Every structure is written in C-alpha cells, then in structure tokens.
mmCIF file of C-alpha atoms and ligand atoms in Angstrom:
data_model
loop_
_atom_site.group_PDB
_atom_site.id
_atom_site.type_symbol
_atom_site.label_atom_id
_atom_site.label_comp_id
_atom_site.label_asym_id
_atom_site.label_seq_id
_atom_site.Cartn_x
_atom_site.Cartn_y
_atom_site.Cartn_z
ATOM 1 C CA MET A 1 211.092 158.071 282.066
ATOM 2 C CA ALA A 2 212.956 160.986 283.629
ATOM 3 C CA ARG A 3 213.499 160.748 287.366
ATOM 4 C CA ARG A 4 214.390 163.644 289.553
ATOM 5 C CA ILE A 5 217.363 162.806 291.615
ATOM 6 C CA ASP A 6 217.713 164.648 294.873
ATOM 7 C CA SER A 7 221.403 164.965 295.371
ATOM 8 C CA ARG A 8 221.370 166.811 298.674
ATOM 9 C CA SER A 9 223.019 164.956 301.506
ATOM 10 C CA ASP A 10 221.625 164.875 305.027
ATOM 11 C CA GLU A 11 224.174 167.476 306.040
ATOM 12 C CA ASP A 12 222.907 169.937 303.441
ATOM 13 C CA ASP A 13 219.494 169.740 304.962
ATOM 14 C CA VAL A 14 220.164 171.960 307.897
ATOM 15 C CA ARG A 15 217.867 174.522 309.385
ATOM 16 C CA VAL A 16 219.217 177.206 311.607
ATOM 17 C CA ARG A 17 216.939 178.334 314.371
ATOM 18 C CA ALA A 18 217.574 181.012 316.927
ATOM 19 C CA SER A 19 216.873 180.057 320.482
ATOM 20 C CA ARG A 20 217.506 181.384 323.949
ATOM 21 C CA HIS A 21 220.764 179.486 323.879
ATOM 22 C CA GLY A 22 221.923 181.035 320.647
ATOM 23 C CA SER A 23 221.618 179.549 317.199
ATOM 24 C CA ARG A 24 222.174 175.929 316.778
ATOM 25 C CA PRO A 25 222.029 174.035 313.478
ATOM 26 C CA ARG A 26 219.283 171.427 313.466
ATOM 27 C CA THR A 27 219.089 168.631 310.988
ATOM 28 C CA ARG A 28 215.658 167.714 309.768
ATOM 29 C CA GLN A 29 216.791 164.218 308.982
ATOM 30 C CA ARG A 30 219.192 162.693 311.417
ATOM 31 C CA PRO A 31 222.620 161.589 310.222
ATOM 32 C CA ALA A 32 222.586 158.268 308.449
ATOM 33 C CA HIS A 33 224.424 156.529 311.297
ATOM 34 C CA GLU A 34 226.846 154.923 308.900
ATOM 35 C CA ASP A 35 229.162 154.204 311.805
ATOM 36 C CA ALA A 36 226.453 152.366 313.782
ATOM 37 C CA THR A 37 227.330 148.908 315.059
ATOM 38 C CA PRO A 38 225.339 145.951 313.726
ATOM 39 C CA GLY A 39 223.834 143.618 316.312
ATOM 40 C CA LEU A 40 221.183 141.019 317.056
ATOM 41 C CA VAL A 41 218.389 141.520 319.586
ATOM 42 C CA VAL A 42 218.660 138.600 322.014
ATOM 43 C CA ALA A 43 216.242 139.774 324.711
ATOM 44 C CA VAL A 44 213.514 142.374 325.206
ATOM 45 C CA ASP A 45 212.331 143.318 328.640
ATOM 46 C CA ARG A 46 209.921 146.232 329.178
ATOM 47 C CA GLY A 47 211.423 148.556 326.606
ATOM 48 C CA ARG A 48 215.017 147.577 327.312
ATOM 49 C CA MET A 49 216.701 145.489 324.652
ATOM 50 C CA THR A 50 219.774 143.328 324.918
ATOM 51 C CA VAL A 51 221.670 143.573 321.644
ATOM 52 C CA ARG A 52 224.547 141.227 320.899
ATOM 53 C CA VAL A 53 227.353 142.990 319.017
ATOM 54 C CA GLU A 54 230.857 141.979 318.077
ATOM 55 C CA GLY A 55 233.290 143.275 320.688
ATOM 56 C CA PRO A 56 236.790 144.640 319.996
ATOM 57 C CA ALA A 57 238.379 141.187 320.267
ATOM 58 C CA GLY A 58 235.758 139.610 318.046
ATOM 59 C CA ALA A 59 233.981 138.094 321.035
ATOM 60 C CA PRO A 60 230.247 138.757 321.400
ATOM 61 C CA VAL A 61 229.287 141.534 323.796
ATOM 62 C CA ASP A 62 225.765 142.065 325.145
ATOM 63 C CA VAL A 63 224.759 145.714 325.107
ATOM 64 C CA THR A 64 221.683 147.219 326.768
ATOM 65 C CA ALA A 65 219.855 149.490 324.346
ATOM 66 C CA MET A 66 216.683 151.501 323.916
ATOM 67 C CA ARG A 67 214.813 152.376 320.762
ATOM 68 C CA ALA A 68 215.810 155.704 319.256
ATOM 69 C CA ARG A 69 212.893 158.087 318.798
ATOM 70 C CA GLU A 70 213.447 158.106 315.057
ATOM 71 C CA LEU A 71 212.213 154.515 314.846
ATOM 72 C CA GLY A 72 208.693 155.864 315.389
ATOM 73 C CA LYS A 73 206.233 153.140 316.285
ATOM 74 C CA HIS A 74 208.321 150.358 314.839
ATOM 75 C CA GLY A 75 208.633 147.671 317.507
ATOM 76 C CA VAL A 76 211.783 145.724 318.253
ATOM 77 C CA VAL A 77 211.539 142.003 318.954
ATOM 78 C CA VAL A 78 213.953 139.194 319.678
ATOM 79 C CA GLY A 79 215.643 138.093 316.471
ATOM 80 C CA ASP A 80 215.676 141.568 314.922
ATOM 81 C CA ARG A 81 218.899 142.590 313.183
ATOM 82 C CA VAL A 82 219.570 146.149 314.278
ATOM 83 C CA ARG A 83 222.189 148.909 314.317
ATOM 84 C CA VAL A 84 223.134 150.647 317.535
ATOM 85 C CA VAL A 85 224.953 153.862 318.393
ATOM 86 C CA GLY A 86 226.210 155.303 321.649
ATOM 87 C CA ASP A 87 227.891 153.288 324.365
ATOM 88 C CA VAL A 88 228.368 149.800 322.930
ATOM 89 C CA THR A 89 230.910 148.648 325.498
ATOM 90 C CA GLY A 90 228.348 146.590 327.374
ATOM 91 C CA ARG A 91 229.647 147.967 330.686
ATOM 92 C CA THR A 92 227.254 148.080 333.625
ATOM 93 C CA ASP A 93 224.854 151.029 333.384
ATOM 94 C CA SER A 94 225.881 151.770 329.780
ATOM 95 C CA LEU A 95 223.050 152.415 327.359
ATOM 96 C CA ALA A 96 223.063 152.376 323.570
ATOM 97 C CA ARG A 97 220.373 153.429 321.077
ATOM 98 C CA ILE A 98 218.883 151.283 318.346
ATOM 99 C CA VAL A 99 218.756 153.507 315.264
ATOM 100 C CA SER A 100 217.649 151.056 312.587
ATOM 101 C CA ILE A 101 216.019 147.675 312.155
ATOM 102 C CA ALA A 102 216.713 145.495 309.129
ATOM 103 C CA ASP A 103 213.810 144.194 307.056
ATOM 104 C CA ARG A 104 212.588 140.956 308.596
ATOM 105 C CA VAL A 105 213.088 137.758 306.611
ATOM 106 C CA THR A 106 210.351 135.968 308.565
ATOM 107 C CA THR A 107 207.836 137.247 311.080
ATOM 108 C CA LEU A 108 205.973 135.076 313.569
ATOM 109 C CA ARG A 109 202.777 136.944 314.394
ATOM 110 C CA ARG A 110 199.802 136.302 316.581
ATOM 111 C CA SER A 111 196.745 138.309 317.470
ATOM 112 C CA ALA A 112 196.190 138.573 321.180
ATOM 113 C CA ASP A 113 192.544 137.867 321.908
ATOM 114 C CA ASP A 114 188.975 138.835 321.029
ATOM 115 C CA ALA A 115 189.054 142.051 323.010
ATOM 116 C CA ASP A 116 192.317 143.098 321.403
ATOM 117 C CA PRO A 117 192.772 141.690 317.910
ATOM 118 C CA THR A 118 195.955 143.725 317.430
ATOM 119 C CA GLU A 119 198.654 141.781 315.724
ATOM 120 C CA ARG A 120 201.770 141.193 317.740
ATOM 121 C CA VAL A 121 205.099 140.075 316.412
ATOM 122 C CA VAL A 122 206.432 137.252 318.567
ATOM 123 C CA VAL A 123 209.915 136.986 317.052
ATOM 124 C CA ALA A 124 211.688 138.042 313.866
ATOM 125 C CA ASN A 125 213.948 136.139 311.473
ATOM 126 C CA ALA A 126 213.473 132.671 312.954
ATOM 127 C CA ASP A 127 213.453 129.970 310.287
ATOM 128 C CA GLN A 128 211.896 127.202 312.346
ATOM 129 C CA LEU A 129 208.914 127.128 314.705
ATOM 130 C CA VAL A 130 209.140 124.430 317.355
ATOM 131 C CA VAL A 131 205.624 123.840 318.619
ATOM 132 C CA VAL A 132 205.942 122.258 322.057
ATOM 133 C CA SER A 133 203.163 120.265 323.693
ATOM 134 C CA ALA A 134 203.253 117.939 326.666
ATOM 135 C CA VAL A 135 201.786 114.494 326.127
ATOM 136 C CA THR A 136 200.026 115.172 329.430
ATOM 137 C CA ASP A 137 200.313 117.602 332.388
ATOM 138 C CA PRO A 138 199.187 119.995 330.997
ATOM 139 C CA ASP A 139 196.822 118.188 328.612
ATOM 140 C CA PRO A 140 197.523 118.882 324.944
ATOM 141 C CA SER A 141 195.198 121.210 323.062
ATOM 142 C CA VAL A 142 195.146 120.114 319.443
ATOM 143 C CA GLY A 143 193.278 123.261 318.401
ATOM 144 C CA PHE A 144 196.147 125.310 319.763
ATOM 145 C CA LEU A 145 198.708 123.138 317.986
ATOM 146 C CA ASP A 146 196.803 123.514 314.715
ATOM 147 C CA ARG A 147 196.845 127.291 315.063
ATOM 148 C CA CYS A 148 200.565 127.313 315.788
ATOM 149 C CA LEU A 149 201.148 125.336 312.593
ATOM 150 C CA VAL A 150 199.031 127.782 310.599
ATOM 151 C CA ALA A 151 200.986 130.746 312.034
ATOM 152 C CA SER A 152 204.175 128.982 311.125
ATOM 153 C CA TYR A 153 203.200 128.558 307.470
ATOM 154 C CA ALA A 154 201.806 132.083 307.300
ATOM 155 C CA GLY A 155 204.990 133.540 308.787
ATOM 156 C CA GLY A 156 207.402 131.665 306.531
ATOM 157 C CA LEU A 157 208.762 129.359 309.248
ATOM 158 C CA VAL A 158 209.192 125.596 308.965
ATOM 159 C CA PRO A 159 207.238 123.891 311.765
ATOM 160 C CA VAL A 160 208.458 121.042 313.972
ATOM 161 C CA LEU A 161 206.359 119.379 316.669
ATOM 162 C CA VAL A 162 208.005 118.411 319.953
ATOM 163 C CA PHE A 163 205.960 116.326 322.378
ATOM 164 C CA THR A 164 207.402 116.471 325.906
ATOM 165 C CA LYS A 165 206.782 114.355 329.000
ATOM 166 C CA GLY A 166 206.848 111.102 327.059
ATOM 167 C CA ASP A 167 207.674 109.513 330.436
ATOM 168 C CA LEU A 168 204.211 110.465 331.739
ATOM 169 C CA GLY A 169 202.010 109.232 328.875
ATOM 170 C CA SER A 170 201.759 108.027 325.297
ATOM 171 C CA PRO A 171 202.275 110.394 322.365
ATOM 172 C CA ALA A 172 200.567 107.914 319.964
ATOM 173 C CA GLU A 173 197.324 109.852 319.524
ATOM 174 C CA LEU A 174 199.146 113.091 318.808
ATOM 175 C CA LEU A 175 201.519 111.436 316.363
ATOM 176 C CA VAL A 176 198.619 109.872 314.450
ATOM 177 C CA ARG A 177 196.774 113.185 314.303
ATOM 178 C CA TYR A 178 199.674 114.969 312.663
ATOM 179 C CA ALA A 179 200.914 112.104 310.483
ATOM 180 C CA GLY A 180 198.970 113.414 307.473
ATOM 181 C CA LEU A 181 200.892 116.668 307.463
ATOM 182 C CA ASP A 182 204.433 116.894 306.295
ATOM 183 C CA VAL A 183 205.628 117.983 309.744
ATOM 184 C CA ASP A 184 208.499 116.473 311.663
ATOM 185 C CA ALA A 185 207.506 115.281 315.149
ATOM 186 C CA VAL A 186 209.841 114.341 318.019
ATOM 187 C CA VAL A 187 209.030 112.912 321.434
ATOM 188 C CA VAL A 188 211.185 113.778 324.445
ATOM 189 C CA SER A 189 211.215 112.954 328.131
ATOM 190 C CA LEU A 190 213.420 113.858 331.061
ATOM 191 C CA ASP A 191 215.024 110.411 331.087
ATOM 192 C CA THR A 192 216.050 110.283 327.406
ATOM 193 C CA PRO A 193 218.713 112.327 325.588
ATOM 194 C CA VAL A 194 217.686 115.340 323.543
ATOM 195 C CA GLU A 195 219.894 114.482 320.552
ATOM 196 C CA ASP A 196 216.904 114.064 318.233
ATOM 197 C CA VAL A 197 215.790 117.585 318.941
ATOM 198 C CA ALA A 198 219.340 118.973 318.809
ATOM 199 C CA ALA A 199 219.830 117.477 315.347
ATOM 200 C CA ARG A 200 216.793 119.310 314.017
ATOM 201 C CA LEU A 201 217.908 122.628 315.471
ATOM 202 C CA ALA A 202 221.537 122.588 314.320
ATOM 203 C CA GLY A 203 222.447 125.579 312.171
ATOM 204 C CA ARG A 204 218.977 127.114 312.319
ATOM 205 C CA THR A 205 217.242 129.817 314.291
ATOM 206 C CA SER A 206 214.332 128.143 316.030
ATOM 207 C CA VAL A 207 211.659 129.567 318.285
ATOM 208 C CA LEU A 208 209.843 127.505 320.888
ATOM 209 C CA VAL A 209 206.162 128.183 321.464
ATOM 210 C CA GLY A 210 203.623 126.379 323.616
ATOM 211 C CA HIS A 211 201.400 126.562 326.660
ATOM 212 C CA SER A 212 202.938 127.354 330.005
ATOM 213 C CA GLY A 213 204.357 124.326 331.792
ATOM 214 C CA VAL A 214 204.941 122.124 328.732
ATOM 215 C CA GLY A 215 208.704 122.150 329.288
ATOM 216 C CA LYS A 216 210.123 124.733 326.880
ATOM 217 C CA SER A 217 212.687 126.144 329.312
ATOM 218 C CA THR A 218 213.531 122.654 330.550
ATOM 219 C CA LEU A 219 214.356 121.735 326.961
ATOM 220 C CA VAL A 220 216.441 124.887 326.447
ATOM 221 C CA ASN A 221 218.454 124.154 329.600
ATOM 222 C CA ARG A 222 219.200 120.684 328.280
ATOM 223 C CA LEU A 223 220.069 121.863 324.765
ATOM 224 C CA VAL A 224 222.326 124.714 325.874
ATOM 225 C CA PRO A 225 224.538 123.431 328.684
ATOM 226 C CA GLY A 226 225.312 126.082 331.266
ATOM 227 C CA THR A 227 221.956 127.784 330.782
ATOM 228 C CA ASN A 228 219.777 128.147 333.794
ATOM 229 C CA ARG A 229 216.380 129.299 332.603
ATOM 230 C CA ALA A 230 213.904 129.090 335.466
ATOM 231 C CA THR A 231 211.520 126.162 335.158
ATOM 232 C CA GLY A 232 208.206 125.961 336.915
ATOM 233 C CA ASP A 233 205.645 123.954 338.694
ATOM 234 C CA VAL A 234 202.761 122.922 336.418
ATOM 235 C CA SER A 235 200.254 123.080 339.302
ATOM 236 C CA LYS A 236 200.608 126.870 339.258
ATOM 237 C CA VAL A 237 199.922 127.129 335.507
ATOM 238 C CA GLY A 238 196.533 128.600 334.612
ATOM 239 C CA LYS A 239 196.591 130.805 337.671
ATOM 240 C CA GLY A 240 198.240 133.596 335.754
ATOM 241 C CA ARG A 241 201.655 132.135 336.431
ATOM 242 C CA HIS A 242 204.218 131.833 333.708
ATOM 243 C CA THR A 243 207.659 130.782 334.696
ATOM 244 C CA SER A 244 209.345 132.554 331.776
ATOM 245 C CA SER A 245 208.260 136.174 331.400
ATOM 246 C CA SER A 246 210.065 137.277 328.243
ATOM 247 C CA ALA A 247 211.657 135.833 325.112
ATOM 248 C CA VAL A 248 215.388 135.116 325.084
ATOM 249 C CA LEU A 249 217.691 133.984 322.269
ATOM 250 C CA LEU A 250 220.533 131.568 323.068
ATOM 251 C CA ASP A 251 223.320 130.133 320.951
ATOM 252 C CA LEU A 252 223.235 126.363 320.477
ATOM 253 C CA PRO A 253 226.479 124.453 320.985
ATOM 254 C CA GLY A 254 226.110 122.731 317.590
ATOM 255 C CA GLY A 255 225.547 126.036 315.745
ATOM 256 C CA GLY A 256 222.275 127.859 315.337
ATOM 257 C CA GLN A 257 220.147 129.597 317.888
ATOM 258 C CA ILE A 258 217.124 128.858 320.003
ATOM 259 C CA ILE A 259 214.560 131.329 321.302
ATOM 260 C CA ASP A 260 212.660 130.472 324.475
ATOM 261 C CA THR A 261 209.346 132.309 324.842
ATOM 262 C CA PRO A 262 206.857 132.656 327.704
ATOM 263 C CA GLY A 263 203.913 130.236 327.620
ATOM 264 C CA ILE A 264 200.851 131.460 325.758
ATOM 265 C CA ARG A 265 197.250 130.314 326.108
ATOM 266 C CA SER A 266 196.018 131.118 322.645
ATOM 267 C CA PHE A 267 197.325 131.796 319.193
ATOM 268 C CA GLY A 268 194.915 134.166 317.428
ATOM 269 C CA LEU A 269 195.069 134.165 313.639
ATOM 270 C CA ALA A 270 192.896 137.151 312.855
ATOM 271 C CA HIS A 271 195.137 138.304 310.019
ATOM 272 C CA VAL A 272 195.871 135.010 308.302
ATOM 273 C CA THR A 273 194.101 133.868 305.116
ATOM 274 C CA ALA A 274 193.714 130.380 303.689
ATOM 275 C CA ASP A 275 195.995 131.373 300.811
ATOM 276 C CA ASP A 276 198.766 132.367 303.269
ATOM 277 C CA VAL A 277 198.710 128.803 304.533
ATOM 278 C CA LEU A 278 198.541 127.204 301.102
ATOM 279 C CA ALA A 279 201.492 129.310 299.948
ATOM 280 C CA ALA A 280 203.751 127.188 302.153
ATOM 281 C CA SER A 281 203.071 124.074 300.008
ATOM 282 C CA SER A 282 203.997 124.699 296.397
ATOM 283 C CA ASP A 283 202.027 121.733 295.003
ATOM 284 C CA LEU A 284 198.832 122.712 296.799
ATOM 285 C CA ALA A 285 199.303 126.383 295.977
ATOM 286 C CA GLU A 286 199.636 125.462 292.320
ATOM 287 C CA ALA A 287 196.557 123.234 292.362
ATOM 288 C CA ALA A 288 194.604 126.023 294.074
ATOM 289 C CA LEU A 289 195.237 128.329 291.101
ATOM 290 C CA ASP A 290 192.206 126.616 289.520
ATOM 291 C CA CYS A 291 189.975 127.579 292.451
ATOM 292 C CA PRO A 292 187.325 130.293 292.016
ATOM 293 C CA PRO A 293 188.209 133.722 293.455
ATOM 294 C CA LEU A 294 187.881 133.963 297.254
ATOM 295 C CA CYS A 295 187.777 130.180 297.613
ATOM 296 C CA GLY A 296 188.339 129.272 301.271
ATOM 297 C CA HIS A 297 189.587 125.797 300.217
ATOM 298 C CA THR A 298 187.340 124.052 302.760
ATOM 299 C CA ALA A 299 185.205 120.976 302.083
ATOM 300 C CA GLU A 300 182.216 123.365 301.956
ATOM 301 C CA ASP A 301 183.679 125.426 299.120
ATOM 302 C CA PRO A 302 181.819 123.813 296.192
ATOM 303 C CA GLU A 303 184.331 124.440 293.431
ATOM 304 C CA CYS A 304 187.548 124.068 295.396
ATOM 305 C CA ALA A 305 190.109 122.651 292.974
ATOM 306 C CA LEU A 306 191.910 120.820 295.751
ATOM 307 C CA ASP A 307 189.293 118.040 295.658
ATOM 308 C CA ALA A 308 190.231 117.277 292.052
ATOM 309 C CA TRP A 309 193.943 117.445 293.006
ATOM 310 C CA ALA A 310 193.403 114.861 295.771
ATOM 311 C CA ALA A 311 191.290 112.588 293.541
ATOM 312 C CA ALA A 312 193.969 112.596 290.822
ATOM 313 C CA GLY A 313 196.723 111.234 293.078
ATOM 314 C CA PRO A 314 197.509 108.481 295.589
ATOM 315 C CA PRO A 315 195.417 108.146 298.800
ATOM 316 C CA ALA A 316 198.073 110.080 300.737
ATOM 317 C CA ARG A 317 196.927 113.196 298.907
ATOM 318 C CA ALA A 318 193.402 112.915 300.308
ATOM 319 C CA GLU A 319 194.832 112.460 303.783
ATOM 320 C CA ARG A 320 197.014 115.511 303.382
ATOM 321 C CA LEU A 321 194.111 117.582 302.117
ATOM 322 C CA ALA A 322 191.947 116.489 305.071
ATOM 323 C CA SER A 323 194.722 117.488 307.491
ATOM 324 C CA LEU A 324 195.232 120.780 305.762
ATOM 325 C CA ARG A 325 191.523 121.549 305.832
ATOM 326 C CA ARG A 326 191.470 120.894 309.551
ATOM 327 C CA LEU A 327 194.172 123.522 309.911
ATOM 328 C CA LEU A 328 192.314 125.904 307.619
ATOM 329 C CA GLY A 329 189.375 125.650 310.009
ATOM 330 C CA ALA A 330 191.464 127.761 312.400
ATOM 331 C CA VAL A 331 192.139 130.538 309.883
ATOM 332 C CA GLY A 332 190.704 133.961 310.587
ATOM 333 C CA GLN A 333 189.962 133.275 314.241
ATOM 334 C CA THR A 334 191.126 135.677 316.901
ATOM 335 C CA ASP A 335 190.916 133.837 320.180
ATOM 336 C CA PRO A 336 189.070 130.547 320.032
ATOM 337 C CA ALA A 337 188.415 128.912 323.388
ATOM 338 C CA HIS A 338 191.100 126.357 322.686
HETATM 339 N N1 GTP B 401 207.974 114.364 333.774
HETATM 340 C C1 GTP B 401 208.440 115.316 332.992
HETATM 341 N N2 GTP B 401 208.433 116.591 333.439
HETATM 342 C C2 GTP B 401 208.889 117.553 332.614
HETATM 343 C C3 GTP B 401 209.392 117.273 331.314
HETATM 344 N N3 GTP B 401 209.766 118.430 330.733
HETATM 345 C C4 GTP B 401 209.516 119.405 331.642
HETATM 346 N N4 GTP B 401 208.996 118.886 332.777
HETATM 347 C C5 GTP B 401 208.574 119.628 333.985
HETATM 348 O O1 GTP B 401 207.512 120.502 333.644
HETATM 349 C C6 GTP B 401 207.541 121.670 334.465
HETATM 350 C C7 GTP B 401 207.427 122.908 333.614
HETATM 351 O O2 GTP B 401 208.568 123.039 332.799
HETATM 352 P P1 GTP B 401 209.073 124.458 332.212
HETATM 353 O O3 GTP B 401 210.298 124.114 331.444
HETATM 354 O O4 GTP B 401 209.160 125.488 333.250
HETATM 355 O O5 GTP B 401 207.874 124.836 331.238
HETATM 356 P P2 GTP B 401 207.771 126.088 330.254
HETATM 357 O O6 GTP B 401 207.131 125.564 329.007
HETATM 358 O O7 GTP B 401 209.069 126.757 330.109
HETATM 359 O O8 GTP B 401 206.724 127.050 331.022
HETATM 360 P P3 GTP B 401 206.554 128.641 330.897
HETATM 361 O O9 GTP B 401 207.883 129.279 331.056
HETATM 362 O O10 GTP B 401 205.598 128.999 332.003
HETATM 363 O O11 GTP B 401 205.951 128.894 329.549
HETATM 364 C C8 GTP B 401 208.845 121.595 335.284
HETATM 365 O O12 GTP B 401 208.532 121.122 336.572
HETATM 366 C C9 GTP B 401 209.664 120.539 334.522
HETATM 367 O O13 GTP B 401 210.542 119.827 335.360
HETATM 368 C C10 GTP B 401 209.398 115.891 330.879
HETATM 369 O O14 GTP B 401 209.811 115.535 329.750
HETATM 370 N N5 GTP B 401 208.916 114.974 331.751
HETATM 371 MG MG1 MG B 402 209.665 128.696 330.441
#
C-alpha cells in the first residue's frame, strides 16, 4: 500500500505574520527539542516538578521545572521519564520546562471518590507496589488492602504487603487472610531491622501506599539513611491531617528507588475490570479464556470456567480462586466505605 511521506521538517513549517513589532517567523509545531536533557521526576508539588538530571560531572542534579504548554493536558507524576529544556543548572530560582514525557511502562491509578470518579495517576513506571498497613493503630482495613492489590495487578505492578507496628499487635490474622494469594508479606516493627523489606526493594522502583499514620515515612527514613521525611502522630489522623503532603522518590542505598506517598483513605477502582486483574496471573487468564463473554469471574457467574480450573487441580487452587474472587468483589467500585 502506498503511503504518503511528509518530508517537511519542523523548520519548513513556518508562518510569517506581520505584527506591531514587525514580522516574526512563527513555527506551527515547536522545534523537536532534540537537545533537551533527559530526567526523572522525583517530586511534584503544586505544579512545580523536581526533575533529576545528570549534571556536568555525571552527578545527579535536581532541577525545578514546570510543564511546557505544548504538553496540553498531559499530567506529570513522580516516576515519569521526561525531557527538559531551559535552565538545567539546578541553581536557586532557576526554572526549566518539561517538553516531553516518555510513554509509561506502568501506571498506578486510582479514582478519587464517588463525587469525583476521575481517574488519577498516582505514580508512573514503578514496578512494585508496597501496600503498607499497620497491625494496629490505625486498625487495618482489609477492604482497602484488597483494592490496593487489585490496582497493583491492573497497573502492571507486583504487589508486596508490609505490615508495620508488629511491636503493638499480632499480624497473624492478616497473614492468614492473604496466604491464599501469591503475594509476599513482611512484618516490621520499630525494634527490628528492616533488612527483610530492603531485600525486596533492591534494584526495583517501589511505591508505598497506605492509610495515613501506618508508618510509610518512618519506613523510608529507615531504608534510606540520611533521609528525614516528617513522621506524624497517629492521634491526628482522620482529622484531615496527613503528615506527608506529596509523593517523593528517593534512591535506595542497595540500588533501586522508593516512592513515599501521602496517606490515602480510599482506593477507588472505577476503571478496573475483572479481566484486568486476571491478566496478572497467566494461568488464571488462560483458564478464563473458556468463560462466556462478559463473565465477571465471581462465584455468581454460572458458567465461569475458573470453577472447573480449580476443581481440576490441587486444593491450593480452590483457595487461590476464593482469594481472587474476594479481590474481584472490589472491582468497579469508586469509593466504598472501607
Ligand atoms: N510502635 C510503632 N510505631 C510506629 C511504627 N512505624 C511507625 N510508627 C509510628 O507511627 C506514626 C506515623 O508514622 P508515619 O511514618 O508518619 O506514617 P505515614 O504512613 O507516613 O503517614 P502519612 O504521611 O500521614 O501518610 C509515627 O508516630 C511513627 O513513629 C512501628 O513499627 N511501631
Ligand atoms: Mg508519611
């Protein structure tokens, strides 16, 4: 098939317009910014981004940047790989412009709440979602944990559960609840080392999510020595107080990166389907090919092929299916009470 190839370059595409100030060539498309500097968004704070670029000596330099108008409505989140132009020295009061955003490899999304089911991107390009829950203080919300796991599968991230405050209570009930899923779970407390967590984070980009006060920033401070993320008083949680107010990416000493995020109360899944979740498990996704169209894969779906899949294997399969169906119960919800 013949294809028309448009060989004009951006520079050819120039309109000349007379103005009060004389004629000035105007490009319809902006230059391609081939000389733009690549960088990684490590923080976003009210429209101002911190972009980490490689400085002249090869050392990382943090540059403050804004979105260029040509990005349109495309948002920029922590973890985005971008290109910046302008002042990339990182000097005080310098400002660069983000002119392009690379396609995201993974996208952790959540919908805000019932009144506003708009999808929000939490972070980009993370490969692991660390779902943090305290054993107690604040009390765990298993519904919330389930929804985080669903978002993780739907967004292409590998989930890990971290139960904090093991010094204040027993994690046994939580561990039993999630044993049927193929999810790694770690228990931490202030009086034990964080090596187990560090080992799971090495070489990966992980994002921490969880309710306010569960100990995300406390964990980050322990994992990245020299970091001083503010940590808060749990008694103030629930009164509109979040200790951390924006997401921040930090380098881990053992390689890899960790992203601390502000506590969230809910994890709406308005845009997730049962098949998005199943897609994360190749064996289940394959078994589900025999399901009728639009099968929701729940126990109430009469011809769901996953029942036959479970019956044909060892008892662990039935347990896994039951766990998965519990998670699927959260699919399609915007802002459940908990
Ligand atoms: N006893 C005990 N307290 C902990 C543990 N981890 C964190 N804390 C305390 O829990 C409180 C809240 O910790 P933060 O690290 O601020 O919690 P966060 O998840 O970052 O909260 P937000 O930033 O609001 O989302 C602080 O007082 C911590 O000292 C733990 O393992 N055991
Ligand atoms: Mg915090």
